[in-house]
Amino acid sequence: MRWKMLDLQCFESKNSILVAFERDKNCPFTVCRVFYLYHTSDDVIRGQHANRDSEFLMVAVNGSCRVSVSDGVVRQEFLLDSPLRALYLDKMVWKEMFDFSNDCVLLVLTNTSYSAKEYIYDYEVFLKECGGGVVILLYLNPVFLNLICKFCAFLQNLHKSHDLQYSGFESARVI
């Protein structure tokens, strides 16, 4: 999977709690850049892009937000609402952050410096580059086409039963 939730270890003392990020312990990459989002309206959708070269670690250090991710085939949504849970995203993952609480501070660590060239803002371009999505050129008899549709529905139900969302119908075109 190109993303996963990570539990962060905290160190408590009598007057504070400390959470540290260390390469190969709770951060799967060397941190090159850190940024954070705050005072984000609850009706704003941030992200809406993929990155060719960057990996990310996202932590809601205060408040909460939701993050929707996709690899072009599978789409999954996460609630970030604890400073002790981080969402790791690999390269070439489409991401959208939304439903920000008024007090949300979303801390983001990444393995690269900023480069506008690595951003993909068009979902169709993302699908082509990542190999996700399917373009199907069909001239089939209706019986075979019906069988394909039943198989896609089966896959969709299978993914739903595992709290995943099959996005085959979003990115497949029957011509």
CSV table of C-alpha atoms in Angstrom, one decimal:
chain,number,residue,atom,x,y,z
A,1,MET,CA,0.0,0.0,0.0
A,2,ARG,CA,1.2,3.5,-0.8
A,3,TRP,CA,0.0,4.9,2.5
A,4,LYS,CA,-0.4,3.9,6.1
A,5,MET,CA,-1.2,5.2,9.5
A,6,LEU,CA,1.7,5.2,12.0
A,7,ASP,CA,1.4,5.3,15.8
A,8,LEU,CA,3.9,7.8,17.3
A,9,GLN,CA,5.6,7.2,20.6
A,10,CYS,CA,5.3,10.0,23.2
A,11,PHE,CA,7.6,10.7,26.2
A,12,GLU,CA,5.8,12.1,29.2
A,13,SER,CA,7.4,14.1,32.0
A,14,LYS,CA,5.7,15.9,34.9
A,15,ASN,CA,5.2,19.0,32.9
A,16,SER,CA,5.0,18.1,29.1
A,17,ILE,CA,4.7,15.5,26.5
A,18,LEU,CA,7.3,15.1,23.7
A,19,VAL,CA,6.9,13.4,20.4
A,20,ALA,CA,10.1,13.1,18.3
A,21,PHE,CA,10.5,12.1,14.6
A,22,GLU,CA,13.5,9.9,13.8
A,23,ARG,CA,14.5,8.3,10.5
A,24,ASP,CA,13.7,4.6,10.3
A,25,LYS,CA,12.0,4.6,13.7
A,26,ASN,CA,8.8,6.5,13.1
A,27,CYS,CA,9.7,8.5,10.0
A,28,PRO,CA,10.5,6.4,6.9
A,29,PHE,CA,12.5,9.1,5.2
A,30,THR,CA,15.1,11.8,5.9
A,31,VAL,CA,13.2,15.0,6.6
A,32,CYS,CA,14.2,17.8,4.2
A,33,ARG,CA,11.2,20.2,4.6
A,34,VAL,CA,8.6,20.9,7.2
A,35,PHE,CA,5.5,23.0,6.9
A,36,TYR,CA,2.1,23.4,8.6
A,37,LEU,CA,-1.4,24.6,7.8
A,38,TYR,CA,-3.6,26.4,10.3
A,39,HIS,CA,-6.6,28.8,10.3
A,40,THR,CA,-8.0,26.7,7.4
A,41,SER,CA,-11.8,27.1,6.9
A,42,ASP,CA,-13.8,24.0,7.3
A,43,ASP,CA,-15.2,24.4,3.7
A,44,VAL,CA,-11.7,24.6,2.1
A,45,ILE,CA,-10.1,21.6,0.3
A,46,ARG,CA,-6.3,21.7,0.4
A,47,GLY,CA,-4.0,19.5,-1.6
A,48,GLN,CA,-5.8,18.3,-4.7
A,49,HIS,CA,-2.6,17.1,-6.2
A,50,ALA,CA,0.0,14.4,-6.3
A,51,ASN,CA,3.8,14.7,-6.0
A,52,ARG,CA,6.2,12.8,-8.3
A,53,ASP,CA,9.2,12.8,-5.9
A,54,SER,CA,7.9,13.6,-2.4
A,55,GLU,CA,6.9,11.4,0.5
A,56,PHE,CA,4.9,12.9,3.3
A,57,LEU,CA,4.2,12.4,7.0
A,58,MET,CA,1.1,14.3,8.2
A,59,VAL,CA,0.1,14.9,11.8
A,60,ALA,CA,-2.8,16.9,13.2
A,61,VAL,CA,-0.8,18.3,16.2
A,62,ASN,CA,-4.0,20.1,17.2
A,63,GLY,CA,-7.6,19.7,16.2
A,64,SER,CA,-8.6,17.5,13.3
A,65,CYS,CA,-9.0,17.1,9.6
A,66,ARG,CA,-9.8,14.5,7.0
A,67,VAL,CA,-7.4,13.3,4.3
A,68,SER,CA,-8.5,11.4,1.2
A,69,VAL,CA,-5.8,9.6,-0.7
A,70,SER,CA,-5.8,7.6,-4.0
A,71,ASP,CA,-3.3,5.7,-6.0
A,72,GLY,CA,-5.5,5.8,-9.1
A,73,VAL,CA,-7.3,2.5,-8.3
A,74,VAL,CA,-8.0,2.5,-4.5
A,75,ARG,CA,-9.3,5.6,-2.6
A,76,GLN,CA,-9.3,5.7,1.2
A,77,GLU,CA,-10.2,8.4,3.7
A,78,PHE,CA,-8.5,9.0,7.1
A,79,LEU,CA,-9.4,11.1,10.1
A,80,LEU,CA,-6.4,12.8,11.6
A,81,ASP,CA,-7.3,13.9,15.1
A,82,SER,CA,-4.4,13.0,17.4
A,83,PRO,CA,-0.9,14.2,17.7
A,84,LEU,CA,0.1,10.6,18.3
A,85,ARG,CA,-1.0,9.3,14.9
A,86,ALA,CA,0.7,10.2,11.6
A,87,LEU,CA,-0.4,9.4,8.0
A,88,TYR,CA,2.5,8.3,5.7
A,89,LEU,CA,2.1,9.0,2.0
A,90,ASP,CA,4.5,7.6,-0.6
A,91,LYS,CA,5.3,9.3,-3.9
A,92,MET,CA,2.6,9.5,-6.5
A,93,VAL,CA,-0.4,9.6,-4.2
A,94,TRP,CA,-3.3,11.9,-4.9
A,95,LYS,CA,-4.2,13.8,-1.7
A,96,GLU,CA,-7.0,16.1,-0.5
A,97,MET,CA,-7.2,17.5,3.0
A,98,PHE,CA,-10.6,18.8,4.1
A,99,ASP,CA,-13.1,19.2,7.0
A,100,PHE,CA,-10.6,21.1,9.1
A,101,SER,CA,-11.7,21.9,12.7
A,102,ASN,CA,-11.3,25.6,13.7
A,103,ASP,CA,-8.3,24.7,15.9
A,104,CYS,CA,-6.5,22.4,13.4
A,105,VAL,CA,-2.8,22.6,13.0
A,106,LEU,CA,-1.7,20.1,10.3
A,107,LEU,CA,2.1,19.4,10.5
A,108,VAL,CA,3.6,18.0,7.3
A,109,LEU,CA,7.1,16.6,7.0
A,110,THR,CA,8.6,15.7,3.5
A,111,ASN,CA,11.8,14.2,2.1
A,112,THR,CA,12.3,16.9,-0.6
A,113,SER,CA,12.7,20.6,-1.0
A,114,TYR,CA,9.9,22.5,-2.8
A,115,SER,CA,9.9,22.1,-6.6
A,116,ALA,CA,6.8,23.2,-8.6
A,117,LYS,CA,7.9,20.7,-11.3
A,118,GLU,CA,7.0,17.7,-9.2
A,119,TYR,CA,3.4,18.7,-8.6
A,120,ILE,CA,0.5,17.2,-10.6
A,121,TYR,CA,-2.7,19.2,-10.3
A,122,ASP,CA,-4.8,17.4,-13.0
A,123,TYR,CA,-6.3,14.1,-11.9
A,124,GLU,CA,-6.4,12.7,-15.4
A,125,VAL,CA,-2.6,13.4,-15.9
A,126,PHE,CA,-2.0,11.7,-12.5
A,127,LEU,CA,-3.9,8.6,-13.7
A,128,LYS,CA,-1.8,8.4,-16.8
A,129,GLU,CA,1.5,8.9,-15.0
A,130,CYS,CA,0.8,6.4,-12.2
A,131,GLY,CA,-0.7,3.8,-14.4
A,132,GLY,CA,-4.0,4.0,-12.4
A,133,GLY,CA,-7.3,4.1,-13.9
A,134,VAL,CA,-8.3,2.1,-17.0
A,135,VAL,CA,-9.3,3.1,-20.5
A,136,ILE,CA,-11.2,0.2,-22.0
A,137,LEU,CA,-12.0,0.1,-25.7
A,138,LEU,CA,-14.8,-2.3,-26.1
A,139,TYR,CA,-16.8,-3.6,-29.0
A,140,LEU,CA,-18.3,-6.6,-27.2
A,141,ASN,CA,-21.5,-8.4,-27.2
A,142,PRO,CA,-23.9,-7.4,-24.4
A,143,VAL,CA,-23.5,-10.7,-22.5
A,144,PHE,CA,-19.8,-10.3,-22.1
A,145,LEU,CA,-20.2,-6.6,-21.2
A,146,ASN,CA,-22.7,-7.5,-18.5
A,147,LEU,CA,-20.3,-10.1,-17.1
A,148,ILE,CA,-17.6,-7.4,-16.8
A,149,CYS,CA,-20.0,-5.0,-15.0
A,150,LYS,CA,-20.9,-7.8,-12.5
A,151,PHE,CA,-17.2,-8.4,-11.8
A,152,CYS,CA,-16.6,-4.7,-11.3
A,153,ALA,CA,-19.5,-4.6,-8.8
A,154,PHE,CA,-18.0,-7.6,-7.0
A,155,LEU,CA,-14.7,-5.7,-6.7
A,156,GLN,CA,-16.4,-2.6,-5.4
A,157,ASN,CA,-18.3,-4.6,-2.7
A,158,LEU,CA,-15.0,-6.4,-1.8
A,159,HIS,CA,-13.2,-3.1,-1.3
A,160,LYS,CA,-16.1,-1.6,0.7
A,161,SER,CA,-16.0,-4.6,3.1
A,162,HIS,CA,-12.4,-3.7,3.8
A,163,ASP,CA,-13.1,0.1,4.3
A,164,LEU,CA,-11.6,0.9,0.9
A,165,GLN,CA,-13.3,2.5,-2.0
A,166,TYR,CA,-12.9,1.0,-5.5
A,167,SER,CA,-12.7,3.8,-7.9
A,168,GLY,CA,-12.8,1.7,-11.0
A,169,PHE,CA,-16.0,3.4,-12.3
A,170,GLU,CA,-14.5,6.9,-11.7
A,171,SER,CA,-11.5,6.3,-13.8
A,172,ALA,CA,-12.7,3.7,-16.4
A,173,ARG,CA,-14.3,4.8,-19.6
A,174,VAL,CA,-16.3,2.5,-21.8
A,175,ILE,CA,-16.1,3.6,-25.4
